[in-house]
Structure formats: structure tokens, C-alpha cells
Short mmCIF file of C-alpha atoms in Angstrom, two decimals:
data_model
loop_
_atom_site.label_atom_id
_atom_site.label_comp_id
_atom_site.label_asym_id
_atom_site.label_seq_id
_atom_site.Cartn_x
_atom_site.Cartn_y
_atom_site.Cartn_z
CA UNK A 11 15.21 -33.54 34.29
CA UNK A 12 11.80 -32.89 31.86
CA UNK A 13 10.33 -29.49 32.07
CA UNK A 14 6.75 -28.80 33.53
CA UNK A 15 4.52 -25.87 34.11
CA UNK A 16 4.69 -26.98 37.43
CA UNK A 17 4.15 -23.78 40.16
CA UNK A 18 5.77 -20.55 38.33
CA UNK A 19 4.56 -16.72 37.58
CA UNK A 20 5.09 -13.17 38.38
CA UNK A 21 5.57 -11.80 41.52
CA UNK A 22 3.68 -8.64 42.56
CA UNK A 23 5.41 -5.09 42.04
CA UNK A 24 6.32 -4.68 45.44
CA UNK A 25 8.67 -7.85 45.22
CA UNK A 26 12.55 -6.94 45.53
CA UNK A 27 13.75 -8.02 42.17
CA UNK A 28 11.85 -4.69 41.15
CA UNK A 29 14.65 -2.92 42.28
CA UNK A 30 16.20 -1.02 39.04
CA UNK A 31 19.78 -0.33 40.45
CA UNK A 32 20.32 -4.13 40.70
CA UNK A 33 19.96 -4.61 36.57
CA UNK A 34 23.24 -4.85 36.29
CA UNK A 35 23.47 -5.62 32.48
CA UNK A 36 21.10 -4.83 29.41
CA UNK A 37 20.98 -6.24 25.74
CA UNK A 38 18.31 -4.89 22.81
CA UNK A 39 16.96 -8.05 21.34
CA UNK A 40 14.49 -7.40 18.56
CA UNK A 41 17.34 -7.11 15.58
CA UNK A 42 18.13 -10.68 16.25
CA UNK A 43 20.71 -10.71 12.95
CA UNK A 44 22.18 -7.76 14.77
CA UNK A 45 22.93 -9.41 17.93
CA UNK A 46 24.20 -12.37 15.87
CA UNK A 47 26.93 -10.55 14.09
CA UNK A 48 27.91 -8.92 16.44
CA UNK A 49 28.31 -11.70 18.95
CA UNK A 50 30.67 -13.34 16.22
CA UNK A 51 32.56 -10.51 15.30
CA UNK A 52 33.68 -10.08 18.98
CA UNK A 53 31.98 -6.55 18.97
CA UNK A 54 29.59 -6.93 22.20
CA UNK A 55 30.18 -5.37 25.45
CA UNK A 56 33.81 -6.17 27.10
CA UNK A 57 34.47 -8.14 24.46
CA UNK A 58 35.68 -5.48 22.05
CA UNK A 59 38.36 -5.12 25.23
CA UNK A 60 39.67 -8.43 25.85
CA UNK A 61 40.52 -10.06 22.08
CA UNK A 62 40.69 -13.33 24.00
CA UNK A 63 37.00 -12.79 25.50
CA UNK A 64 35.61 -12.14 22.30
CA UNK A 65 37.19 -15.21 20.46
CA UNK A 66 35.63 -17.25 23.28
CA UNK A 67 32.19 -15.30 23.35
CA UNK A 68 31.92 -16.19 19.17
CA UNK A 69 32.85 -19.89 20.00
CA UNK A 70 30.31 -20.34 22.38
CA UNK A 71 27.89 -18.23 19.82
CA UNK A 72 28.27 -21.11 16.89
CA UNK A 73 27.73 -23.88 19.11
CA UNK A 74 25.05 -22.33 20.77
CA UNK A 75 23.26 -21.40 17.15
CA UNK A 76 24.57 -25.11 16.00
CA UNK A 77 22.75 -26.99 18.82
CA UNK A 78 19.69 -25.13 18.57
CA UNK A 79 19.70 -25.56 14.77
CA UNK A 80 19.68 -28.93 14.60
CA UNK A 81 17.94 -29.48 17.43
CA UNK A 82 14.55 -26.12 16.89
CA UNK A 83 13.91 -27.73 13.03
CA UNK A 84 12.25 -30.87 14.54
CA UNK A 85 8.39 -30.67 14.08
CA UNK A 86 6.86 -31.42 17.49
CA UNK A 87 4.26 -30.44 20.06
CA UNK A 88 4.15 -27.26 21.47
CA UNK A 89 4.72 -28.89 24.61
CA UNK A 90 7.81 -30.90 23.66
CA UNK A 91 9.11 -28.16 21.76
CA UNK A 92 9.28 -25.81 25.31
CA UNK A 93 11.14 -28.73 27.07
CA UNK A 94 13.66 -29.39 24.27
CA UNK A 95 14.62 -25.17 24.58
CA UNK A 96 15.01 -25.56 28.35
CA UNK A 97 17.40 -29.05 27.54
CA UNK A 98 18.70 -26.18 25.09
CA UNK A 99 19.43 -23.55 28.08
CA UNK A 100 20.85 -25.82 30.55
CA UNK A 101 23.23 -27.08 27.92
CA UNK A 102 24.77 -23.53 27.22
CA UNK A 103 24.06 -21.79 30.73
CA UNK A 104 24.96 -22.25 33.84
CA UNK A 105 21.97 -21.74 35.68
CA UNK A 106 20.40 -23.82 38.52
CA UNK A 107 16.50 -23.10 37.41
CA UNK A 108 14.86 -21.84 33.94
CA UNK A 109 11.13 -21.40 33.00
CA UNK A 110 9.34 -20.18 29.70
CA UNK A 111 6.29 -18.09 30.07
CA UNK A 112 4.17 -17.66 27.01
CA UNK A 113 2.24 -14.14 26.15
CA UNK A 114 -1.48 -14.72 25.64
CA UNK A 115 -4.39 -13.67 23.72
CA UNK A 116 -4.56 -10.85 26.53
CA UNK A 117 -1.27 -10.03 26.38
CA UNK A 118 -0.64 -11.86 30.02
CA UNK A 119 2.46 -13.87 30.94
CA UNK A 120 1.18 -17.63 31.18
CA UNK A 121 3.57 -20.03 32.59
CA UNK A 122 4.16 -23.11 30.42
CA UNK A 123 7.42 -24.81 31.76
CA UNK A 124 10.03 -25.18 34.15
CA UNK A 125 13.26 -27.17 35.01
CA UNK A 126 16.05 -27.35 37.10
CA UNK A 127 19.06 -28.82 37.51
CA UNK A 128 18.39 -30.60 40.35
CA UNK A 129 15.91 -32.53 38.73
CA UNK A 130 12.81 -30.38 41.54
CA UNK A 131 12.38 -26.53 40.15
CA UNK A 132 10.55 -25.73 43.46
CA UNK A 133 8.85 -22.45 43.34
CA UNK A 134 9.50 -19.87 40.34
CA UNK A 135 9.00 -16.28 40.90
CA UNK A 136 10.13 -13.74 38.79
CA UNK A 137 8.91 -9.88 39.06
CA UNK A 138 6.82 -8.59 37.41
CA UNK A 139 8.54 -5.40 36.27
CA UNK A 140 11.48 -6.91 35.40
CA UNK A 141 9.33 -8.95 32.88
CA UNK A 142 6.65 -5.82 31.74
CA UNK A 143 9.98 -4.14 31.59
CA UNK A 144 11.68 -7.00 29.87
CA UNK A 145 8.89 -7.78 27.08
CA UNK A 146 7.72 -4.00 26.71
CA UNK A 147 11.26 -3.11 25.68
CA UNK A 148 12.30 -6.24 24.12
CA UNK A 149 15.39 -6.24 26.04
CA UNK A 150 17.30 -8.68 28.14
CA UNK A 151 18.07 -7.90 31.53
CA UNK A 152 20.51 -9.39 33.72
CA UNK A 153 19.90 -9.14 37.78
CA UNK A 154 23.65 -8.82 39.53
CA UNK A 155 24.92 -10.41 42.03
CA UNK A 156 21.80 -10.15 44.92
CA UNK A 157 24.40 -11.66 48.22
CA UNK A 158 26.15 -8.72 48.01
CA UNK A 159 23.89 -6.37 46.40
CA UNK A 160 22.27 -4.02 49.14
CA UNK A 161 18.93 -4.02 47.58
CA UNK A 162 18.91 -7.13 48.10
CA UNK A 163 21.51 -9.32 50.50
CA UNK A 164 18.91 -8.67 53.63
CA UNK A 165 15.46 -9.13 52.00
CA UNK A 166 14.08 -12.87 52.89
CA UNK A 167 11.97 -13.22 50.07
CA UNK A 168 15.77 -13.35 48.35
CA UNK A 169 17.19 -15.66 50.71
CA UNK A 170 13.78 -17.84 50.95
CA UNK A 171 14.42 -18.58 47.40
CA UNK A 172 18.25 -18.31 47.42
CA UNK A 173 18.73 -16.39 43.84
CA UNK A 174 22.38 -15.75 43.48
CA UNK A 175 21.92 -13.94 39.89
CA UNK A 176 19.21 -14.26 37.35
CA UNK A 177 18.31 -13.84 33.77
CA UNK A 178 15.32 -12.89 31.61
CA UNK A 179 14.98 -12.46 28.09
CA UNK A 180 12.10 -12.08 25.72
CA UNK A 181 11.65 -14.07 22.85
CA UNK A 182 11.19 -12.09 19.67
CA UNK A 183 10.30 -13.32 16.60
CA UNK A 184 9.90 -10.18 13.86
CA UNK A 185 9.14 -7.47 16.26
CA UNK A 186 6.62 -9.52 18.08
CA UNK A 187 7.42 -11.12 21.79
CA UNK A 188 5.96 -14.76 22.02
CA UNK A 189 6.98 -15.63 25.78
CA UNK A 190 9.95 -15.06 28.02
CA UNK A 191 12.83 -16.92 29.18
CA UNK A 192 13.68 -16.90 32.99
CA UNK A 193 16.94 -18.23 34.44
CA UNK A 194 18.90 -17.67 37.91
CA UNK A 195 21.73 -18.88 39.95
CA UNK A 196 21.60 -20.32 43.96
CA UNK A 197 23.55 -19.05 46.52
CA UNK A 198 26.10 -21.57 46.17
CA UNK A 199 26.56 -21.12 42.73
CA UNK A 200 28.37 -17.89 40.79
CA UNK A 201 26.94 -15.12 39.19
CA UNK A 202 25.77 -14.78 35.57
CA UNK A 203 27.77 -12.23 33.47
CA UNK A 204 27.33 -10.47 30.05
CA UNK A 205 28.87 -13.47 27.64
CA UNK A 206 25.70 -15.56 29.54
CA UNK A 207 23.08 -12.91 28.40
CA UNK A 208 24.03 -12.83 24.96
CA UNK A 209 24.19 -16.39 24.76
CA UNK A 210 20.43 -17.04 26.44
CA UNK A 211 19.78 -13.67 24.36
CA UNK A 212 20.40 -16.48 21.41
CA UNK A 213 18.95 -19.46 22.09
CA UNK A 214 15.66 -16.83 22.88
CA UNK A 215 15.58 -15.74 19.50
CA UNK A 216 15.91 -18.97 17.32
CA UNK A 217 13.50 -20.74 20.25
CA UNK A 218 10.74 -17.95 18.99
CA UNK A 219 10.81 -18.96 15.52
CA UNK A 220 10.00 -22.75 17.15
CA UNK A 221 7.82 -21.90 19.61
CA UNK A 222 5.72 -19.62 17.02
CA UNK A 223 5.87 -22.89 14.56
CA UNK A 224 4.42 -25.27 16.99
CA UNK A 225 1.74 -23.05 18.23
CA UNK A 226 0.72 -22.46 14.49
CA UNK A 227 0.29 -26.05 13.65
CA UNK A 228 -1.53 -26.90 17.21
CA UNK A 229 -3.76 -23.81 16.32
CA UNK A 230 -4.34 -25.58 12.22
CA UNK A 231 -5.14 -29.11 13.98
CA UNK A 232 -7.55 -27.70 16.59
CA UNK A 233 -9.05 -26.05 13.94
CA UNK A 234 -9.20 -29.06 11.76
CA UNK A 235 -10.27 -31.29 14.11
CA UNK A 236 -13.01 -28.72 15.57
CA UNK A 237 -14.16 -28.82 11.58
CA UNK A 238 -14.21 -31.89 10.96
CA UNK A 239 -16.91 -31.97 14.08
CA UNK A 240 -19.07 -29.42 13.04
CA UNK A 241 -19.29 -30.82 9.40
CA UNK A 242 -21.07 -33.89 10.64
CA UNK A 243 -23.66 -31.72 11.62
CA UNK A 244 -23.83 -28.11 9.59
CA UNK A 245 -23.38 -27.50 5.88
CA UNK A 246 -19.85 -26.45 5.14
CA UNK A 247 -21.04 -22.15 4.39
CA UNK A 248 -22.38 -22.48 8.54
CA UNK A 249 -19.29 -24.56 9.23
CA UNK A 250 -16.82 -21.39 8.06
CA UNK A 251 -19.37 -18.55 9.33
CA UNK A 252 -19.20 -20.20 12.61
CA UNK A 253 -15.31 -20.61 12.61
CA UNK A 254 -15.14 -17.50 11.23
CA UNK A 255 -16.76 -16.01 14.28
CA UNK A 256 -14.78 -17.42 16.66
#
């Protein structure tokens, strides 16, 4: 499946998902060396109980920052770039749907891709606390299990959509939050758990550095090209006084 920006966004604040008690799990993302080490030293949460947990929780960590190595230091499209994270994603989580929203000059959420397992996304929601919430701390959140959760097993809005369990993360890149990742689970699938939010947690962080990288060189070649314009008309001082209005 190829990611598109298809139909995706916030829900409004009265959607269910807004409901706090249901964040099961939490994870501070902006020291993204931090998170790393600790990740392969076995030191997250649960894992510092279970020695077997945490050697599986730092093998899934390399190959997760192995993939995304060798597959983030390709130059391409901004574009191209958000559907090779998703590929990224699916690879290393379980999860049925994923989409990327990007933060804009207005500090807005503005959807930019989507996939899904079974090859049709369908309709992304995802509230929009749980995102302010999400990007405003710069912490991951993981939604619990919402079939048996009583905030939401009864609400239809949940069972329109059938989200089992679901993800997001903001992607930092040196203190600053470039977008957000969104995942979640259907009702016939399981629920996420903590060793799933550190990994997305992951891939979030080295996808920033990528997604910064491609928006920096669309920004230099829109600029280029909108100079190369002008100078067929204006003297090169007007050309940078009007570019350096913009």
C-alpha cells in the first residue's frame, strides 16, 4: 500500500478519545539520545522487570534505528520521504492504520499522509487533545484498550471506526515538533503496549530529522526556482528585497 493525504484530521474536543483516564501509557520524547539509551540498556518501563523483555525491547530498538538509517539518509521529496516513514511504521508496528500530520506556519496540524494495511485507510480521526496534548508536551501517548475500556466500549463514534488501541507521537527534532505520528489497532486485532510506543517513539524521532531535511530543500528549490523568475524581469537588489519580504 502507498501513503496519501487522503481524508484525515482532528476530531473536535468533544470526541471520546479525549477521555484522559483511557491514556493508558506515556513516554517524554524531546531527549531523543535519552530515550535511545535507555531503550538499549533495557531501562524503560517493565522492562527493568522482566530481563527477558528488555533484551527483546533493545533488539527490536537496533533494527528499528538500522532500518530507518539506511532507509531516512536517502535524499527525496518531501512527499516520498512521508510514505517511506509510514513503509517504516508498518514494518516495526503492528498497527492496522498510520497517518503523519505536519505542523504549519500557524502552528495547525495539516494532514499529509495516510496508509493502511489493508491497502484502503478509510477515514482518520484522531482527537484533538490527545494531539494539542501530544505536541504541547512532546510526549507520546498510548490510548488502552477502548472494547473494554468504559469510556469507551459503548460510544459509536468508537465502534463506527472500530479502534482497538491507538498511538500518537510527536516528532521532535531539537526541541522543535515538525508533525505527528498517528497509529491504531481494529477490533479484531490486539492492543498496542509500552515496547510499541517506544519503538514508534523511535522511528518519530529519526523520521524528524528527514522530514525537516526534505522540507528544507523543497523550501531552497521553490525559492530558487521563484528567483530565477523574478530575475528575468527585476534587477537582482529588487529580486532579494522582494524575497526578502516574503
Amino acid at each position: 500500500p502507498r501513503a496519501d493525504p487522503g481524508a484525515l484530521g482532528t476530531s473536535p474536543d468533544h470526541d471520546p478519545m479525549t477521555a484522559t483516564a483511557s491514556v493508558m501509557s506515556q513516554l517524554d520524547v524531546r531527549d531523543f539520545d535519552g530515550l535511545v539509551e535507555r531503550v538499549l540498556a533495557g531501562e524503560s518501563a517493565g522492562a527493568r522487570l522482566d530481563p527477558v523483555r528488555a533484551q527483546r525491547s533493545a533488539a527490536s530498538a537496533i533494527s528499528v534505528i538500522r532500518s530507518a538509517i539506511d532507509t531516512l539518509l536517502e535524499q527525496r521529496p518531501l512527499d516520498a520521504t512521508l510514505g517511506v516513514i509510514l513503509d517504516l511504521v508498518f514494518a516495526h508496528i503492528p498497527c492496522d492504520r498510520g497517518t503523519i500530520l505536519l505542523v504549519g506556519e500557524q502552528s495547525e496540524l495539516i494532514p499529509a499522509a495516510r496508509l493502511a494495511r489493508s491497502g484502503e485507510a478509510g477515514e482518520l480521526r484522531i482527537s484533538s487533545s490527545i494531539a494539542r496534548k501530544a505536541v504541547e508536551t512532546r510526549t507520546a501517548l498510548l490510548v488502552g484498550d477502548t472494547l473494554t475500556d468504559g469510556d469507551f466500549m459503548n460510544l459509536e463514534s468508537i465502534v463506527n471506526l472500530n479502534i482497538r488501541s491507538a498511538m500518537c507521537v510527536p516528532m521532535c527534532r531539537d526541541g522543535r515538533v515538525v508533525g505527528l505520528l498517528y497509529v491504531d489497532r481494529t477490533s479484531g486485532g490486539a492492543t498496542f503496549g509500552e515496547p510499541d510506543l517506544e519503538l514508534l517513539s523511535l522511528l518519530s524521532g529519526m523520521s524528524a530529522a528527514a522530514v525537516e531535511q526534505s522540507q528544507v530543500r523543497e523550501n531552497f528549490e521553490r525559492e530558487r526556482s521563484l528567483r530565477e523568475r523574478l530575475s528575468r524581469y527585476s534587477a537582482p537588489n529588487v529580486v532579494s528585497h522582494l524575497l526578502g519580504a516574503k
